[in-house]
Coordinates of C-alpha atoms in Angstrom, one line a residue:
Chain A
X1 CA 76.3 135.9 81.0
X2 CA 75.4 139.5 81.1
X3 CA 78.1 142.1 80.7
X4 CA 78.1 145.8 81.2
X5 CA 81.0 147.6 79.6
X6 CA 81.5 151.2 80.8
X7 CA 83.6 153.3 78.4
X8 CA 84.9 156.6 79.7
X9 CA 87.2 159.3 78.4
X10 CA 90.7 159.1 80.0
X11 CA 91.5 161.6 82.6
X12 CA 92.9 164.8 81.1
X13 CA 91.0 164.3 77.9
X14 CA 88.6 167.2 77.3
X15 CA 85.0 166.1 77.7
X16 CA 82.8 168.8 76.2
X17 CA 79.7 166.7 76.8
X18 CA 80.5 166.4 80.5
X19 CA 81.1 170.1 80.6
X20 CA 77.8 170.9 79.0
X21 CA 76.0 168.6 81.5
X22 CA 77.8 170.3 84.4
X23 CA 76.8 173.7 83.1
X24 CA 73.2 172.6 82.8
X25 CA 73.2 171.3 86.4
X26 CA 74.6 174.6 87.6
X27 CA 71.8 176.3 85.6
X28 CA 69.2 174.2 87.4
X29 CA 70.6 175.4 90.7
X30 CA 72.3 172.2 91.9
X31 CA 75.2 173.5 93.9
X32 CA 78.3 171.5 94.8
X33 CA 78.8 169.5 91.5
X34 CA 82.6 169.5 91.2
X35 CA 83.0 167.8 87.9
X36 CA 81.0 165.8 85.4
X37 CA 82.4 163.2 82.9
X38 CA 80.1 161.5 80.4
X39 CA 80.7 158.0 79.1
X40 CA 78.8 155.2 77.5
X41 CA 77.4 152.0 78.6
X42 CA 77.3 148.9 76.4
X43 CA 75.3 145.9 77.6
X44 CA 76.0 142.5 76.2
X45 CA 74.7 139.0 76.6
X46 CA 77.5 136.5 75.9
X47 CA 78.0 132.8 76.1
X48 CA 78.8 131.7 79.7
X49 CA 82.1 130.3 78.6
X50 CA 83.3 133.6 77.0
X51 CA 86.8 134.1 78.3
X52 CA 88.3 137.3 79.8
X53 CA 90.8 137.5 77.0
X54 CA 88.0 137.5 74.4
X55 CA 86.1 140.2 76.3
X56 CA 89.2 142.3 76.6
X57 CA 89.9 141.9 72.9
X58 CA 86.4 143.0 72.0
X59 CA 86.9 146.1 74.1
X60 CA 90.3 147.0 72.7
X61 CA 89.5 146.2 69.1
X62 CA 86.1 147.9 68.8
X63 CA 84.2 149.1 71.9
X64 CA 86.8 151.5 73.2
X65 CA 89.4 153.6 71.5
X66 CA 92.3 153.2 73.9
X67 CA 94.0 156.4 72.6
X68 CA 91.3 158.4 74.4
X69 CA 89.1 156.1 76.3
X70 CA 89.3 153.7 79.3
X71 CA 86.9 150.8 79.7
X72 CA 85.7 148.7 82.6
X73 CA 83.9 145.4 82.4
X74 CA 81.2 144.5 85.0
X75 CA 79.7 141.0 85.1
X76 CA 76.1 140.8 86.2
Chain B
X1 CA 95.6 156.7 36.8
X2 CA 93.3 154.3 38.6
X3 CA 91.7 155.3 41.8
X4 CA 89.1 153.7 44.2
X5 CA 86.7 155.4 46.5
X6 CA 85.4 153.2 49.4
X7 CA 81.7 153.3 49.9
X8 CA 80.4 152.7 53.4
X9 CA 76.8 152.6 54.5
X10 CA 75.9 156.1 55.5
X11 CA 78.7 158.0 53.9
X12 CA 77.5 161.0 52.0
X13 CA 80.8 162.4 50.5
X14 CA 81.8 159.4 48.4
X15 CA 80.3 161.0 45.3
X16 CA 81.9 164.4 45.9
X17 CA 85.3 162.7 46.2
X18 CA 84.6 160.6 43.0
X19 CA 83.7 163.8 41.1
X20 CA 86.8 165.6 42.3
X21 CA 89.0 162.7 41.2
X22 CA 87.3 162.4 37.9
X23 CA 87.3 166.1 37.2
X24 CA 91.0 166.5 38.0
X25 CA 92.3 163.1 36.9
X26 CA 90.1 162.6 33.9
X27 CA 89.1 159.0 34.9
X28 CA 86.2 158.1 37.1
X29 CA 87.4 156.1 40.2
X30 CA 86.1 152.6 41.0
X31 CA 83.5 152.7 43.8
X32 CA 84.3 149.8 46.1
X33 CA 81.8 148.5 48.6
X34 CA 82.8 148.2 52.2
X35 CA 81.8 144.6 52.4
X36 CA 84.3 143.6 49.6
X37 CA 87.5 142.1 50.9
X38 CA 89.7 143.0 47.9
X39 CA 90.7 146.2 46.1
X40 CA 90.7 146.3 42.3
X41 CA 94.0 145.4 40.7
X42 CA 96.4 148.1 39.5
X43 CA 95.3 150.9 41.8
X44 CA 97.3 154.2 42.2
X45 CA 95.1 155.7 44.9
X46 CA 92.5 154.8 47.5
X47 CA 90.2 157.5 48.8
X48 CA 88.2 157.1 52.1
X49 CA 85.3 159.6 52.0
X50 CA 83.6 161.7 54.6
X51 CA 80.1 161.5 56.0
X52 CA 78.8 159.5 58.9
X53 CA 79.7 155.9 57.9
X54 CA 77.5 153.5 59.9
X55 CA 75.7 156.4 61.4
X56 CA 78.7 157.4 63.5
X57 CA 77.6 154.6 65.9
X58 CA 79.9 153.8 68.7
X59 CA 82.5 156.4 67.6
X60 CA 82.9 158.2 64.3
X61 CA 84.6 155.9 61.9
X62 CA 84.9 153.0 64.4
X63 CA 82.7 150.6 62.6
X64 CA 84.0 151.5 59.1
X65 CA 87.5 150.9 60.3
X66 CA 86.6 147.2 61.0
X67 CA 84.8 146.6 57.7
X68 CA 86.3 143.9 55.5
X69 CA 87.6 146.3 52.8
X70 CA 89.7 148.2 55.4
X71 CA 91.9 145.1 55.9
X72 CA 92.7 145.3 52.2
X73 CA 93.3 149.1 52.5
X74 CA 95.6 148.6 55.5
X75 CA 97.6 145.9 53.6
X76 CA 97.8 148.2 50.5
X77 CA 98.9 151.2 52.6
X78 CA 101.6 149.0 54.1
X79 CA 102.8 148.3 50.6
X80 CA 103.0 152.0 49.9
X81 CA 99.7 152.6 48.2
X82 CA 98.6 156.3 48.5
X83 CA 95.6 156.6 50.8
X84 CA 93.6 159.8 51.3
X85 CA 91.0 160.1 54.0
X86 CA 88.8 163.1 54.3
X87 CA 86.7 164.0 57.4
X88 CA 85.0 160.7 58.4
X89 CA 87.7 159.1 56.2
X90 CA 90.3 160.7 58.5
X91 CA 88.5 159.3 61.5
X92 CA 88.3 155.9 59.9
X93 CA 92.1 155.9 59.2
X94 CA 92.9 156.8 62.9
X95 CA 90.5 154.1 64.1
X96 CA 92.1 151.6 61.8
X97 CA 95.5 152.5 63.2
X98 CA 96.8 153.8 59.8
X99 CA 97.3 157.2 61.4
X100 CA 98.1 158.2 65.0
X101 CA 95.8 159.9 67.4
X102 CA 92.0 160.1 67.6
X103 CA 89.3 162.6 66.6
X104 CA 87.2 163.7 69.5
X105 CA 84.0 165.8 69.9
X106 CA 84.6 169.4 68.9
X107 CA 85.8 171.5 71.9
X108 CA 82.8 173.9 71.4
X109 CA 80.4 170.9 71.2
X110 CA 78.7 172.4 68.2
X111 CA 78.8 170.9 64.7
X112 CA 81.0 173.2 62.7
X113 CA 80.0 173.8 59.1
X114 CA 81.8 176.7 57.3
X115 CA 84.8 177.7 55.4
X116 CA 88.1 177.8 57.4
X117 CA 91.5 179.0 56.6
X118 CA 94.2 176.3 56.4
X119 CA 97.9 176.7 56.5
X120 CA 99.8 174.2 54.4
X121 CA 102.5 173.0 56.8
X122 CA 104.4 170.5 54.6
X123 CA 104.6 170.9 50.8
X124 CA 106.9 168.0 50.3
X125 CA 104.3 165.3 50.5
X126 CA 102.6 163.4 47.8
X127 CA 99.4 165.2 48.7
X128 CA 100.5 168.8 49.2
X129 CA 103.1 169.2 46.5
X130 CA 100.6 171.5 44.6
X131 CA 100.8 174.1 47.3
X132 CA 103.4 176.7 48.3
X133 CA 105.1 176.5 51.6
X134 CA 103.2 178.3 54.4
X135 CA 100.4 179.1 52.0
X136 CA 97.0 179.8 53.5
X137 CA 94.0 178.3 51.7
X138 CA 90.3 178.3 52.3
X139 CA 88.5 174.9 52.5
X140 CA 85.2 174.0 54.1
X141 CA 84.8 171.9 57.2
X142 CA 81.6 170.1 58.3
X143 CA 82.1 167.9 61.4
X144 CA 81.1 167.3 64.9
X145 CA 84.2 165.2 65.9
X146 CA 87.2 167.0 64.4
X147 CA 89.1 167.7 67.6
X148 CA 92.4 165.9 66.9
X149 CA 94.0 164.4 70.0
X150 CA 97.3 162.7 70.5
X151 CA 99.6 162.6 73.5
X152 CA 102.5 165.2 73.6
X153 CA 105.1 162.7 72.6
X154 CA 103.1 161.7 69.5
X155 CA 102.5 165.4 68.6
X156 CA 106.2 166.2 69.0
X157 CA 107.1 163.3 66.8
X158 CA 104.5 164.4 64.1
X159 CA 105.9 167.9 64.1
X160 CA 109.5 166.8 64.2
X161 CA 109.0 164.5 61.3
X162 CA 107.2 167.0 59.2
X163 CA 104.0 164.9 59.3
X164 CA 101.6 167.8 59.9
X165 CA 100.2 168.5 56.4
X166 CA 97.7 171.2 57.4
X167 CA 97.0 173.4 60.3
X168 CA 93.9 175.5 61.0
X169 CA 94.6 179.2 60.6
X170 CA 91.9 180.0 63.1
X171 CA 90.2 178.4 66.1
X172 CA 87.8 175.7 64.7
X173 CA 87.4 172.6 67.0
X174 CA 90.1 172.6 69.7
X175 CA 92.5 170.3 67.7
X176 CA 95.8 169.7 69.4
X177 CA 98.3 172.3 68.1
X178 CA 95.8 173.3 65.5
X179 CA 96.4 170.1 63.5
X180 CA 93.9 169.7 60.6
X181 CA 95.7 166.9 58.6
X182 CA 98.4 164.4 59.3
X183 CA 100.6 162.0 57.3
X184 CA 101.7 158.5 58.3
X185 CA 105.4 157.9 58.8
X186 CA 106.0 156.7 55.2
X187 CA 104.1 159.7 53.8
X188 CA 101.7 157.7 51.7
X189 CA 98.6 158.1 53.9
X190 CA 97.0 161.5 54.6
X191 CA 94.0 162.1 56.8
X192 CA 92.4 165.6 57.0
X193 CA 89.2 166.9 58.5
X194 CA 88.5 169.7 55.9
X195 CA 86.9 168.9 52.6
X196 CA 89.2 169.7 49.6
X197 CA 86.8 167.8 47.3
X198 CA 84.2 170.5 48.0
X199 CA 86.5 173.2 46.6
X200 CA 87.5 172.2 43.1
X201 CA 85.3 174.6 41.2
X202 CA 85.3 178.4 41.4
X203 CA 81.6 178.3 40.8
X204 CA 81.3 176.4 44.1
X205 CA 83.0 179.2 46.1
X206 CA 86.6 178.5 45.3
X207 CA 89.0 176.0 44.1
X208 CA 91.7 175.8 46.7
X209 CA 91.1 172.1 47.2
X210 CA 91.7 171.4 43.5
X211 CA 95.5 171.7 43.8
X212 CA 95.5 168.8 46.3
X213 CA 94.0 166.5 43.7
X214 CA 96.2 168.0 40.9
X215 CA 99.4 167.5 42.9
X216 CA 98.3 164.0 44.1
X217 CA 97.1 162.7 40.8
X218 CA 100.1 164.0 39.0
X219 CA 102.4 162.3 41.6
X220 CA 100.7 158.9 41.3
X221 CA 99.9 158.9 37.6

């Protein structure tokens, strides 16, 4: 089973990388970009019988720092 | 006095920390590999060094915080063992849950590498007893992810309980309330982004960091 785990900074947490990307897009002349947030994508291939609890635990214990980040699991 | 410095793959300040402990305490610390699962017997201090453990992959300090030795460090800290984390070591201690909050990318994005002024906020701790209250010292920083973040409730609690050890005397990285170093609730764990171990010799540009080690090593000896 293929998983895509999307880790993003929580709302309200300053995202300097997103701000830099936003500024660069402005510099390229793309108008109408209201906000940019940068995150990270972790792709995993796991055994088909891997349970939701285990996946959730992987996210909370290592893949995301839940003090500052949210995560979302997508199953391919 | 018996100290241990944890050695993670990629760390580049473990030797500096060992030199500072040896110079001030007179005894070379044990260097303990991250893959070990036990600390040496009879320790008085564990030091978690700075410098890109595991290449800063995933998040700074995230992988190191899950290494086998950190379980032993966490257990020792719970029993009251003094633990000092500097720079990446501070990040490791927050990632391991030994200290609150998280260290995020610097607000200005740039890697900051220079001397900064630090105000000693709490001189009653094991780590800061060598300083005078409200004293301003000069210590170098070298980090990309030193922007301390915690929610307002946590920040209020840290301030209310006197757990802010150091604050920046100037704008450095966007840290919440200018916090540069924090203590755990029991006061035996300190994490700080600046590098006191790089300021123990006047010949190296100053020795304001030396008193941290003098105060700490005198307290634990």
